[in-house]
Amino acid sequence: MSAPERIPPRSVTTAEVLARGELTVRGQIRDASNAVLHCSVSYEGQEALCVYKPVRGERPLWDFPDGTLAQREVAAYEVSEATGWGLVPPTVLRDGPFGEGMCQLWIEGVPGSELLALVDAEEPEPGWKAIGLAEVGEGKTALLVHADDERLRRLAVLDAVINNADRKGGHLLPAEGGRLYGIDHGVTFNVENKLRTLLWGWAGEPLTGEAVGVLKGLREALSGALATRLATLITPAEIDATRARVEALLDSGKHPEPSGEWPAIPWPPV
């Protein structure tokens, strides 16, 4: 008699671990504006570190509805996944020790990747893009620059689509394998133009062919499966505004420029 066929163990995805695993609080990230808890999560023999942001720990904002930041974080992940660029760590909405909240895979940043710099010059050196002048004390200014990096350029396109109102330097996490992740997407998807970012270096420049292809894919997805997923996270008006931003980018064929109606650079920038 032949031995029974062995069934290989089911592969558990990171999203499943985050959504279904046992969540254990390990500590709190104190310098965050909202409640941010460092946690471990375990499920079917798989373990991971994560960030848990309970809705009840969100501070009210005048320009965003109360209790919606966690959902916006998940919506940003959904759009990131639809681009195929994987710029946002796996993020889910789930219940936890302090109620419903956002749970996101913890990314350990790799030091030594220069993405931002202050330089005593009027123009950036090759390989860098100018953001603007910054005060450095005693009435002096320096030029704030970011790397001319294709990963940052993709993130600039994603931010324009999700209308990111707070892209700071501390939200950029270079990771192992040359990956770059963006985090902290609670203030996104507003129906009004709120784009506020450090990634203005390509403002007014033509979009890459890759970005145009991704935006065309997003336009299609926003009429199908992606729109269905987003409908559980943000409002119909916010989904319509996202579609409109994608169309505007495709119509112009360029990276957006500061509108002048809203501070262009977040403060503090890091």
XYZ file of C-alpha atoms in Angstrom:
270
model
C 0.000 0.000 0.000
C 1.375 3.343 -0.972
C 1.840 6.061 1.632
C -0.903 8.676 1.724
C -0.102 11.846 -0.154
C 1.160 14.556 2.162
C -0.692 17.813 1.883
C 1.716 20.734 2.140
C 0.926 23.260 4.851
C -1.175 26.172 3.737
C 0.798 29.316 2.991
C -0.213 32.118 5.323
C 0.037 35.637 3.910
C 1.343 38.619 5.825
C -2.090 40.232 5.564
C -3.687 37.169 7.194
C -1.190 37.237 10.041
C -1.899 40.932 10.624
C -5.672 40.572 10.374
C -6.217 37.329 12.289
C -3.230 36.939 14.574
C -3.051 37.436 18.315
C -1.956 41.016 18.887
C 0.339 41.747 21.843
C 1.333 45.315 22.738
C 5.073 45.667 23.360
C 5.356 49.437 23.751
C 4.272 52.873 22.559
C 5.940 55.181 20.058
C 5.931 58.386 22.096
C 6.801 61.029 19.502
C 3.763 60.300 17.290
C 0.877 62.773 17.134
C -1.674 59.954 17.518
C -1.568 56.752 19.572
C 0.912 54.384 17.902
C 1.597 51.034 19.563
C 4.476 48.702 18.723
C 3.130 45.152 18.765
C 3.840 41.553 17.902
C 1.296 39.390 16.123
C 1.200 35.609 15.756
C -1.002 33.325 13.655
C -0.672 29.659 12.657
C 2.991 29.510 13.562
C 3.850 32.789 11.847
C 4.980 35.834 13.807
C 5.656 39.430 12.874
C 6.176 42.841 14.389
C 3.637 45.512 13.568
C 2.268 48.957 14.325
C -1.244 49.209 15.755
C -3.035 52.570 15.658
C -6.394 52.359 17.446
C -9.119 54.689 16.211
C -9.812 55.851 19.762
C -6.246 57.210 19.905
C -6.711 59.546 16.926
C -6.654 63.261 17.656
C -9.454 65.263 15.995
C -8.517 67.263 12.896
C -10.439 70.226 11.547
C -10.266 69.066 7.917
C -10.836 65.298 8.268
C -13.841 63.518 9.795
C -13.165 62.123 13.269
C -12.266 58.463 13.546
C -11.321 57.914 9.884
C -7.512 57.979 9.834
C -7.075 54.218 10.263
C -9.350 53.537 7.296
C -7.368 56.013 5.182
C -4.139 54.193 6.032
C -5.646 50.959 4.734
C -7.015 52.718 1.638
C -3.519 54.023 0.860
C -2.198 50.455 1.056
C -4.937 49.250 -1.304
C -4.051 51.907 -3.893
C -0.342 51.169 -3.485
C -0.985 47.481 -4.153
C -3.042 48.352 -7.225
C -0.070 50.238 -8.674
C 2.121 47.141 -8.396
C 4.869 49.242 -6.794
C 4.337 47.932 -3.253
C 5.253 51.249 -1.637
C 3.130 50.877 1.508
C 3.718 48.033 3.986
C 0.896 45.468 4.335
C -1.892 47.206 6.269
C -5.239 45.944 7.553
C -8.166 47.169 9.623
C -8.855 44.970 12.633
C -9.959 44.811 16.225
C -7.266 44.982 18.896
C -6.687 45.504 22.629
C -7.938 49.097 22.360
C -10.640 48.566 19.780
C -10.676 48.846 16.004
C -7.569 50.241 14.417
C -4.996 50.050 11.680
C -2.401 47.276 11.872
C 0.660 47.588 9.638
C 3.744 45.423 9.210
C 6.726 46.903 11.057
C 9.504 47.922 8.647
C 13.026 48.069 10.027
C 14.751 50.895 8.189
C 18.230 50.316 6.807
C 20.629 53.151 7.655
C 23.011 54.682 5.158
C 20.594 55.495 2.324
C 20.746 59.264 1.798
C 17.362 60.496 0.582
C 17.259 64.044 2.001
C 19.936 66.650 2.621
C 20.544 70.318 3.388
C 23.233 71.874 1.187
C 24.908 75.259 1.165
C 24.315 75.910 -2.530
C 21.885 77.574 -4.899
C 21.425 74.518 -7.115
C 21.439 70.780 -6.312
C 24.307 68.593 -7.420
C 23.748 65.837 -10.001
C 21.660 63.047 -8.525
C 19.633 65.422 -6.367
C 16.444 67.467 -6.832
C 15.676 70.797 -5.166
C 12.737 71.081 -2.770
C 13.195 74.646 -1.540
C 15.035 76.855 0.910
C 14.931 76.088 4.612
C 15.899 78.262 7.584
C 18.824 76.801 9.503
C 19.186 79.460 12.220
C 20.768 82.886 12.695
C 19.003 84.195 9.607
C 20.702 81.665 7.345
C 19.089 79.387 4.819
C 20.135 76.199 3.070
C 18.784 74.332 0.083
C 16.669 71.311 0.989
C 17.104 68.526 -1.577
C 15.974 64.960 -2.088
C 17.590 62.165 -4.049
C 16.766 61.824 -7.743
C 15.642 58.274 -7.036
C 13.097 56.318 -9.086
C 11.614 54.878 -5.884
C 10.922 58.378 -4.575
C 9.516 59.358 -7.958
C 7.023 56.504 -7.804
C 6.083 57.570 -4.287
C 5.535 61.134 -5.532
C 3.022 59.776 -8.054
C 1.259 57.686 -5.411
C 1.066 60.715 -3.102
C -0.508 62.778 -5.872
C -3.151 60.095 -6.400
C -4.031 59.659 -2.711
C -3.692 63.411 -2.002
C -1.167 62.944 0.791
C -1.191 65.959 3.104
C 1.856 64.953 5.156
C 4.781 63.364 3.292
C 7.671 64.015 5.673
C 11.214 62.716 5.573
C 10.596 60.518 8.604
C 7.878 58.727 6.640
C 10.424 57.353 4.149
C 11.839 53.956 5.141
C 14.605 52.391 3.032
C 14.471 48.642 3.700
C 16.456 45.532 2.904
C 16.778 44.521 -0.714
C 16.703 48.083 -1.969
C 13.005 48.491 -1.140
C 11.568 51.841 -0.113
C 8.371 52.153 1.894
C 6.220 55.142 2.769
C 4.324 55.133 6.055
C 1.823 57.340 7.940
C -1.026 57.832 5.480
C -3.801 58.922 7.826
C -4.293 62.347 6.228
C -5.052 61.272 2.681
C -7.958 61.122 0.202
C -9.426 64.520 1.082
C -11.752 65.818 -1.631
C -9.906 69.158 -1.541
C -6.361 69.556 -2.826
C -4.185 68.954 0.252
C -0.959 67.683 -1.335
C 1.858 68.594 1.027
C 5.139 66.812 0.522
C 8.911 66.933 0.418
C 8.898 65.232 -2.984
C 8.486 68.318 -5.181
C 11.719 67.768 -7.113
C 9.898 66.591 -10.253
C 7.118 69.219 -10.105
C 6.066 70.151 -13.626
C 8.253 67.493 -15.238
C 6.755 64.856 -17.577
C 5.628 61.636 -15.970
C 7.662 58.567 -16.821
C 6.198 56.039 -19.248
C 6.000 53.590 -16.365
C 3.936 56.046 -14.297
C 1.556 56.699 -17.199
C 0.988 52.957 -17.565
C 0.358 52.581 -13.837
C -2.097 55.478 -13.832
C -4.017 53.950 -16.715
C -4.235 50.726 -14.730
C -5.475 52.652 -11.696
C -8.142 54.360 -13.805
C -9.483 50.947 -14.761
C -9.180 49.543 -11.235
C -11.074 52.522 -9.805
C -14.048 51.439 -11.883
C -13.860 47.882 -10.596
C -12.362 45.840 -7.788
C -10.287 48.626 -6.238
C -13.330 50.889 -5.995
C -15.220 48.092 -4.234
C -12.471 47.717 -1.630
C -12.145 51.468 -1.132
C -15.919 51.820 -0.645
C -15.561 50.173 2.782
C -12.844 52.640 3.811
C -13.527 56.105 2.364
C -16.590 57.979 1.105
C -18.021 57.893 -2.432
C -17.035 61.549 -2.857
C -13.453 60.707 -1.879
C -13.350 57.838 -4.375
C -14.656 60.181 -7.085
C -11.970 62.715 -6.152
C -9.326 59.987 -6.438
C -10.575 59.137 -9.921
C -10.435 62.830 -10.820
C -6.820 63.119 -9.617
C -5.812 60.125 -11.738
C -7.525 61.677 -14.775
C -5.865 65.043 -14.128
C -2.421 63.422 -13.994
C -3.060 61.559 -17.231
C -4.447 64.676 -18.933
C -1.470 66.824 -17.967
C 1.139 64.105 -18.383
C 3.175 65.860 -15.691
C 3.950 65.700 -12.012
C 1.746 68.198 -10.127
C 3.030 71.547 -8.931
C 2.192 73.336 -5.660
C -1.228 74.941 -5.897
C -0.420 77.972 -3.761
C -3.661 77.399 -1.857
C -2.078 75.179 0.810
C 1.391 75.042 2.403
C 3.396 72.919 -0.027
C 5.904 71.493 2.452
C 4.936 69.789 5.741
C 6.322 71.169 8.987
C 8.476 69.971 10.530
C 9.821 68.424 7.310
C 11.323 65.400 9.074
